Amino acid sequence: MGRFVLRRLLQAVPTLFGILLLTFLLTRLSPSDPVTLIFGDQFNVTPEQRAELRRNLGLDDPLPVQFISYVGHVLVLDFGNSYYYHRPVLSVIGERLPNSLQLSIAALALGLIIGVPLGVLAALTRGRPTDHAIRLVSVGGHAIPTFWFGLLVVLNLGVMLRVLPVGSMNDLGKESDILDRVRHMIAPVVTLALAGISNYPRFVRTELLEVLSQDYVRTAHSKGLRQRVVVTRHALRNALIPLVTSLGGVLTILIGGAVVVEQIYNWPGVGRLFFEALVNKDFPIVQANVLVGSALLILSYILRDVTYALIDPRIKVKA
Amino acid sequence: MRRFVSVFGSMALVVAACGTQGPTGGQQTPGTADTPVPGGRIVRAATGDPKSFNPIIVTDTTSYLYTGQVYYSLLTRDPKTGELTGSLAQKWGLSADGLTVTYTLRDDLVWSDGTPFTGDDYKYSAEAVMRSKRTTRQNTFTNVQGAQEYKEGKADQISGIQVKDGGKTIEIKLAKTLCPAIENLADPTSGGILPSKHFKQYFDPRTTDTSKTIDDNPLNMAPPASMGPWVFKDFKAGDRATYTKNPKFYRGEPLIDELVIKVYSDVAAIKAALLVGEVTFGSSTPQDFDELSKAESLRGFEFADYGWTYLGWNPDAPKAPWLANKLVRQAMWYGLDRKAIIDKIVFGHGKLLYSAQPPASIASYKDDDLNHYDFDPKKAKALIEQAGAKMGPDGIYRWTDGTPMKMRIETNQPNPVRETILQLAQDQYKAVGVQIDPILESFNTLLERIRCCGNDFEGWVSGFTGVGPDPDQEDLWHSKHIAANEFNRWRYRSPAADKLLDQIHNGPDCSEATRNKLAHDIDKLINEDVPVVFIYSPNTIVFANKALVNFAPTASQPSSTYNIEKWWFKK
């Protein structure tokens, strides 16, 4: 297992290098001039000031020299300064990351806690009203756009009925109040989890129905095992493979946050930062997000493969 | 400076305080008979984080919102009369030869940490500006003696700034007359004066080493002392900045305990927060005006703004040579129904204007002898034909060289108002025989395209928010400011206008009456030459919680900070 992980990590190096090169070239070849972006909507900037900044940023150097310098900095996790905030990118992202993690982890957990049992229930009640109801909810939830659902929640539950906050992470003065934080998390977490709550039942139902018809399950039943034991210990474990596949990119979501949900619920996370960075053409932040996101995507695929082996002994990971 | 003036400057043309008009009840006037109740928290809405709390290295309005709570200038403008008035300075003046500006500070000024405020803080701030590599404020000191030498490391201080009388008097020597010098120099950073005692540990100005700057230090994100009504407490990125009241504020300790500037993702989020009472006050948009006016808990204010929304033309555009022709530009003004834009796109929350001085500038605004360019498609067509174009078989005019009169007009998105204006312009210009290809792009892309690196653009819809109460618009219209990153983006060239702009900027007669007359003469030239189509001047709309007493914003003081220490909440 250890060798497998090591090999996959080594294989990831050229991939990451390619992404590094691509993001570097895309930003350098973009018609947007970093010096203009840094000065933003400022006037009375002299040509000398612009030239000086260009020199300081190393933009006068040949592209290969710039790239080598960029790689050198990235290797020590120095993504440069944000064009917009004029502060180190890592510090700007670091301030927001914990906020996004709170939201994403809770949404992931909620999606699994609700979605998986619903899928099991639908499979066990196949063709009955419960199954139909779950499938209806699943398809409906899948069809509802996140932004629309979020706006409805804010308008109806926040502004009109006032049972939930309209946004933000906490009420002012209640920064350390856990219950207040939970109250603020309800709407964004449910909105973010909507996709999972809708999708997971479909994955689990389909796969579980297939597994339940297999011989080893029949054998388990004939041994006199109770239905609950057969499902949870024998069938469900094998039925989870497609779900694990769909969770492959989960780490990316955790770091990237949820751009739309954070925007709607005014959640100060990485997703909103990424959106603002795109609008402001804050390339260092965009580059860092893409790079870290890519690294985490690769990592989550490795974790996925390892998880396959853990939940299904028939699958072996070979170095 | 312009942007700063628009935010902190002053000129009180209150078009309407809609609390007196709308269904939300009467306008609450300052000086209510009720006894003020101390305590509480003001929550102010913002749409972004500050780039920095150091005004030297920022230029955006959002950042000034944060820095303006703690750093103050020597002068401000009276919210009601628009006249220059004292802030930290009690007296100011320009010598008879126009070459020496003098400010005398108020007595007993102290920073929130108890340190006396002196002219040395001013001089420190000026020197920090001149050595900063990231500031764009050095032009403030272009005419100050010794500023350039200091910047280049040939001196260890700016010789033209002298601090006298134990720090109470600041005397500034100029190399040549500059009419707006008193106001411009009153604020060395364009966002207030810094506490030198604290910043000196990171940047000591008494050096000729020009590599040392104030640009990067921890105090840039945590102001150490305040001359304003609030003292910085903490900042949480993407969420809020918190301030506590400053007991040493020179106008008196605020009644309210705490100010929070809370960040919202957009105006829709601010609207929701206003409706549920999460925010005490915040700006709003014309689209939301009616809905917010109906809210029981809110009062609305509306007043003329110091800016305008415009359709700019590039007379040097190689793909649209007709834009160099004044008659065509005039035709484009006649061909756009601007009244419909005000009525249907901003729902009446704006005012038609015909030249560059905004309606909020009472002293310099005058429109009775300007061409109003009322919507007249027939006249537009006649002018295009007079310019030499001939109608083509497809209903689009052909220019003198046979080229169809097709061009691009660009604007930024997301901006529903400008996007809709562009859509309307496309339809209306087609009706007068000019085809428009609309382009939507991000604001930064639009800025880059129109101000930099070439002429590959024809027209654009945008807004200018930084036109202040001073009638001097030399940097907008003088031909010497046609360059990348300068503000004459419409490439306006007029020797007559240049001459008048030089006079309004550099004198020799800097009297208000003369400068206002010059401003109007310039307005007439711009109105005739049409470097841009002035579409309208938008109104500023602010909504506040009704329980907030003494909140009375004006055009120049939309946040009403001129009396913030007197605000309190009615129980």
XYZ file of N, CA and C in Angstrom, chain B residues 85-208:
372
model
N -13.958 73.860 5.074
C -14.053 74.165 6.496
C -12.998 73.359 7.250
N -12.728 73.750 8.459
C -11.659 73.118 9.218
C -12.039 71.750 9.722
N -11.038 70.884 9.755
C -11.218 69.593 10.421
C -10.181 69.580 11.546
N -8.977 69.091 11.281
C -7.936 69.160 12.303
C -7.273 70.549 12.310
N -7.429 71.284 11.218
C -6.890 72.657 11.179
C -8.007 73.641 11.534
N -7.648 74.693 12.253
C -8.655 75.710 12.558
C -8.505 76.933 11.652
N -7.295 77.121 11.094
C -7.075 78.240 10.166
C -6.211 77.757 9.004
N -6.400 78.380 7.868
C -5.614 78.031 6.713
C -5.581 79.222 5.764
N -4.595 79.250 4.908
C -4.537 80.388 4.002
C -3.459 80.225 2.957
N -3.587 81.039 1.905
C -2.621 81.056 0.811
C -2.020 82.455 0.787
N -0.709 82.525 0.688
C -0.065 83.837 0.687
C -0.462 84.630 -0.554
N -0.217 85.934 -0.499
C -0.624 86.824 -1.604
C 0.009 86.403 -2.927
N 1.245 85.894 -2.877
C 1.897 85.482 -4.130
C 1.479 84.083 -4.567
N 0.618 83.456 -3.774
C 0.105 82.139 -4.153
C 1.121 81.027 -3.996
N 2.212 81.295 -3.276
C 3.287 80.306 -3.215
C 3.506 79.698 -1.834
N 2.733 80.144 -0.840
C 2.880 79.562 0.499
C 1.504 79.227 1.071
N 1.343 77.961 1.444
C 0.099 77.521 2.084
C 0.395 77.326 3.568
N -0.479 77.851 4.413
C -0.270 77.711 5.856
C -1.516 77.127 6.514
N -1.272 76.150 7.375
C -2.367 75.575 8.171
C -2.019 75.749 9.640
N -3.004 76.152 10.433
C -2.819 76.201 11.886
C -3.745 75.170 12.518
N -3.160 74.287 13.310
C -3.941 73.186 13.894
C -4.806 73.672 15.051
N -5.833 72.913 15.340
C -6.644 73.194 16.524
C -5.805 72.963 17.782
N -6.287 73.532 18.876
C -5.574 73.343 20.151
C -5.843 71.935 20.695
N -4.869 71.439 21.380
C -5.026 70.217 22.179
C -5.481 68.996 21.387
N -4.997 68.864 20.180
C -5.351 67.661 19.416
C -4.515 66.488 19.909
N -5.153 65.372 20.176
C -4.394 64.178 20.583
C -4.917 62.952 19.846
N -3.987 62.046 19.580
C -4.366 60.754 19.022
C -5.099 59.952 20.096
N -5.749 58.885 19.678
C -6.520 58.073 20.629
C -5.642 57.455 21.711
N -4.333 57.312 21.457
C -3.450 56.736 22.480
C -2.846 57.810 23.381
N -3.285 59.038 23.223
C -2.826 60.117 24.099
C -1.666 60.920 23.551
N -1.055 60.465 22.455
C 0.058 61.198 21.859
C -0.460 62.495 21.226
N 0.210 63.614 21.456
C -0.244 64.856 20.813
C -0.149 64.767 19.297
N -1.153 65.331 18.615
C -1.123 65.408 17.151
C -0.450 66.714 16.772
N 0.588 66.643 15.934
C 1.312 67.860 15.556
C 1.557 67.887 14.047
N 2.129 68.990 13.618
C 2.502 69.120 12.214
C 3.515 68.081 11.782
N 4.231 67.512 12.755
C 5.193 66.461 12.394
C 4.489 65.230 11.821
N 3.290 64.966 12.317
C 2.520 63.848 11.750
C 2.201 64.131 10.287
N 1.871 65.398 10.016
C 1.583 65.787 8.626
C 2.827 65.583 7.772
N 3.942 66.118 8.235
C 5.162 66.041 7.440
C 5.593 64.589 7.238
N 5.432 63.804 8.292
C 5.765 62.384 8.177
C 4.943 61.731 7.071
N 3.636 62.019 7.070
C 2.747 61.413 6.077
C 3.150 61.832 4.668
N 3.486 63.120 4.510
C 3.892 63.615 3.193
C 5.168 62.905 2.730
N 6.115 62.752 3.650
C 7.384 62.104 3.275
C 7.193 60.615 2.990
N 6.281 60.002 3.748
C 5.989 58.580 3.490
C 5.382 58.415 2.103
N 4.547 59.365 1.698
C 3.967 59.327 0.349
C 5.074 59.429 -0.691
N 5.979 60.371 -0.496
C 7.004 60.607 -1.516
C 7.997 59.452 -1.651
N 8.154 58.658 -0.594
C 9.075 57.517 -0.691
C 8.364 56.197 -1.021
N 7.029 56.221 -0.982
C 6.300 54.983 -1.254
C 6.494 54.572 -2.712
N 6.652 53.273 -2.921
C 6.763 52.757 -4.290
C 5.391 52.397 -4.827
N 4.414 52.344 -3.942
C 3.105 51.857 -4.386
C 2.037 52.932 -4.419
N 2.365 54.103 -3.966
C 1.337 55.127 -3.922
C 1.159 55.773 -5.288
N 0.002 56.407 -5.462
C -0.203 57.216 -6.667
C -0.499 58.648 -6.243
N -0.121 58.987 -5.033
C -0.467 60.288 -4.483
C 0.662 61.309 -4.544
N 1.738 60.951 -5.199
C 2.878 61.868 -5.172
C 2.615 63.166 -5.927
N 1.650 63.128 -6.854
C 1.332 64.356 -7.586
C 0.823 65.463 -6.670
N 0.306 65.090 -5.515
C -0.145 66.097 -4.544
C 0.986 67.072 -4.232
N 2.209 66.543 -4.244
C 3.351 67.362 -3.838
C 4.240 67.795 -5.015
N 3.716 67.678 -6.207
C 4.500 68.024 -7.392
C 5.080 69.429 -7.293
N 4.261 70.348 -6.801
C 4.686 71.745 -6.746
C 5.323 72.148 -5.418
N 5.472 71.201 -4.501
C 6.055 71.544 -3.194
C 7.582 71.532 -3.307
N 8.175 72.597 -2.828
C 9.634 72.707 -2.925
C 10.322 71.565 -2.174
N 11.262 70.955 -2.808
C 12.074 69.920 -2.156
C 11.453 68.532 -2.166
N 10.221 68.410 -2.644
C 9.569 67.098 -2.611
C 10.257 66.122 -3.571
N 10.589 66.605 -4.751
C 11.205 65.740 -5.746
C 12.605 65.307 -5.291
N 13.347 66.258 -4.705
C 14.697 65.932 -4.218
C 14.610 64.861 -3.123
N 13.607 65.012 -2.266
C 13.436 64.023 -1.196
C 13.113 62.652 -1.788
N 12.246 62.655 -2.762
C 11.852 61.394 -3.397
C 13.063 60.692 -3.996
N 13.933 61.469 -4.584
C 15.095 60.878 -5.266
C 16.256 60.582 -4.317
N 16.083 60.871 -3.038
C 17.127 60.576 -2.067
C 18.226 61.615 -2.026
N 17.966 62.786 -2.609
C 18.976 63.842 -2.570
C 18.868 64.657 -1.290
N 17.847 64.434 -0.534
C 17.667 65.132 0.753
C 17.010 64.171 1.722
N 17.172 64.445 3.029
C 16.558 63.538 3.993
C 15.269 64.100 4.576
N 14.778 65.177 3.978
C 13.449 65.664 4.335
C 12.941 66.587 3.231
N 11.636 66.843 3.244
C 11.073 67.754 2.250
C 11.273 69.173 2.775
N 12.164 69.895 2.112
C 12.530 71.219 2.635
C 11.363 72.201 2.582
N 10.434 72.006 1.651
C 9.335 72.955 1.487
C 8.244 72.816 2.529
N 8.316 71.794 3.375
C 7.307 71.650 4.439
C 7.982 71.973 5.769
N 7.549 73.041 6.379
C 8.122 73.478 7.650
C 7.065 73.373 8.749
N 7.454 72.794 9.871
C 6.542 72.704 11.017
C 7.017 73.704 12.066
N 6.130 74.611 12.464
C 6.528 75.699 13.361
C 5.644 75.752 14.606
N 5.953 76.702 15.484
C 5.155 76.958 16.698
C 4.912 75.691 17.508
N 5.978 74.947 17.702
C 5.844 73.734 18.510
C 4.939 72.693 17.872
N 4.873 72.711 16.567
C 4.082 71.685 15.858
C 2.691 72.139 15.478
N 2.352 73.372 15.838
C 0.977 73.812 15.598
C 0.758 74.422 14.215
N 1.825 74.877 13.593
C 1.677 75.510 12.275
C 2.448 74.727 11.218
N 1.783 74.525 10.100
C 2.424 73.828 8.973
C 2.503 74.827 7.824
N 3.725 75.052 7.337
C 3.915 76.013 6.248
C 4.496 75.260 5.052
N 3.826 75.412 3.922
C 4.255 74.659 2.736
C 4.593 75.630 1.610
N 5.816 75.528 1.114
C 6.285 76.407 0.040
C 6.085 75.719 -1.315
N 5.439 76.458 -2.221
C 5.179 75.910 -3.551
C 6.119 76.517 -4.581
N 6.395 75.744 -5.618
C 7.243 76.253 -6.695
C 6.440 77.133 -7.648
N 5.152 76.841 -7.799
C 4.297 77.691 -8.627
C 2.858 77.618 -8.105
N 2.079 78.598 -8.513
C 0.710 78.687 -8.007
C -0.118 77.482 -8.446
N -0.919 76.991 -7.527
C -1.834 75.897 -7.819
C -3.142 76.227 -7.111
N -4.193 76.495 -7.896
C -5.443 76.964 -7.277
C -6.014 75.999 -6.230
N -6.072 74.691 -6.516
C -6.656 73.812 -5.485
C -5.658 73.385 -4.408
N -4.554 74.134 -4.262
C -3.490 73.709 -3.339
C -3.981 73.581 -1.901
N -4.787 74.549 -1.443
C -5.201 74.523 -0.033
C -5.921 73.218 0.284
N -6.844 72.834 -0.594
C -7.602 71.610 -0.323
C -6.751 70.362 -0.585
N -6.013 70.374 -1.697
C -5.221 69.184 -2.032
C -4.169 68.876 -0.971
N -3.468 69.919 -0.534
C -2.363 69.689 0.409
C -2.859 69.430 1.832
N -4.142 69.718 2.076
C -4.679 69.489 3.428
C -4.680 68.014 3.782
N -4.591 67.212 2.764
C -4.619 65.777 3.022
C -3.477 65.099 2.280
N -2.352 64.890 2.923
C -1.172 64.393 2.209
C -1.357 63.016 1.598
N -2.217 62.201 2.190
C -2.366 60.832 1.677
C -3.643 60.652 0.891
N -4.461 61.679 0.833
C -5.807 61.591 0.261
C -6.714 60.688 1.087
N -6.287 60.344 2.282
C -7.127 59.506 3.139
C -6.805 59.716 4.611
N -6.246 60.869 4.933
C -5.967 61.177 6.329
C -4.487 61.145 6.673
N -4.199 61.641 7.856
C -2.803 61.771 8.308
C -2.459 60.615 9.250
N -1.256 60.068 9.082
C -0.862 58.880 9.841
C -0.179 59.247 11.161
N -0.275 58.388 12.163
C 0.417 58.625 13.442
C 1.905 58.313 13.311
N 2.725 59.330 13.232
C 4.142 59.121 12.936
C 4.845 58.315 14.016
N 4.435 58.508 15.247
C 5.124 57.821 16.346
C 5.134 56.295 16.125
N 4.023 55.763 15.689
C 3.917 54.311 15.508
C 4.573 53.847 14.214
N 4.320 54.584 13.140
C 4.828 54.128 11.846
C 6.338 54.295 11.738
N 6.907 55.183 12.569
C 8.359 55.418 12.479
C 9.177 54.168 12.753
N 8.621 53.240 13.543
C 9.387 52.032 13.837
C 9.576 51.179 12.576
N 8.745 51.419 11.560
C 8.887 50.666 10.303
C 9.463 51.508 9.171
N 9.210 52.798 9.221
C 9.775 53.678 8.191
C 10.179 54.999 8.848
N 11.499 55.200 8.951
C 12.006 56.468 9.473
C 12.329 57.366 8.280
N 11.638 58.479 8.133
C 11.813 59.288 6.917
C 13.146 60.030 6.850
N 13.868 60.126 7.963
C 15.126 60.894 7.949
C 16.254 60.056 7.375
N 16.150 59.791 6.119
C 17.169 58.994 5.438
C 17.182 59.365 3.961
N 18.287 59.116 3.337
C 18.349 59.319 1.878
C 18.280 57.977 1.147
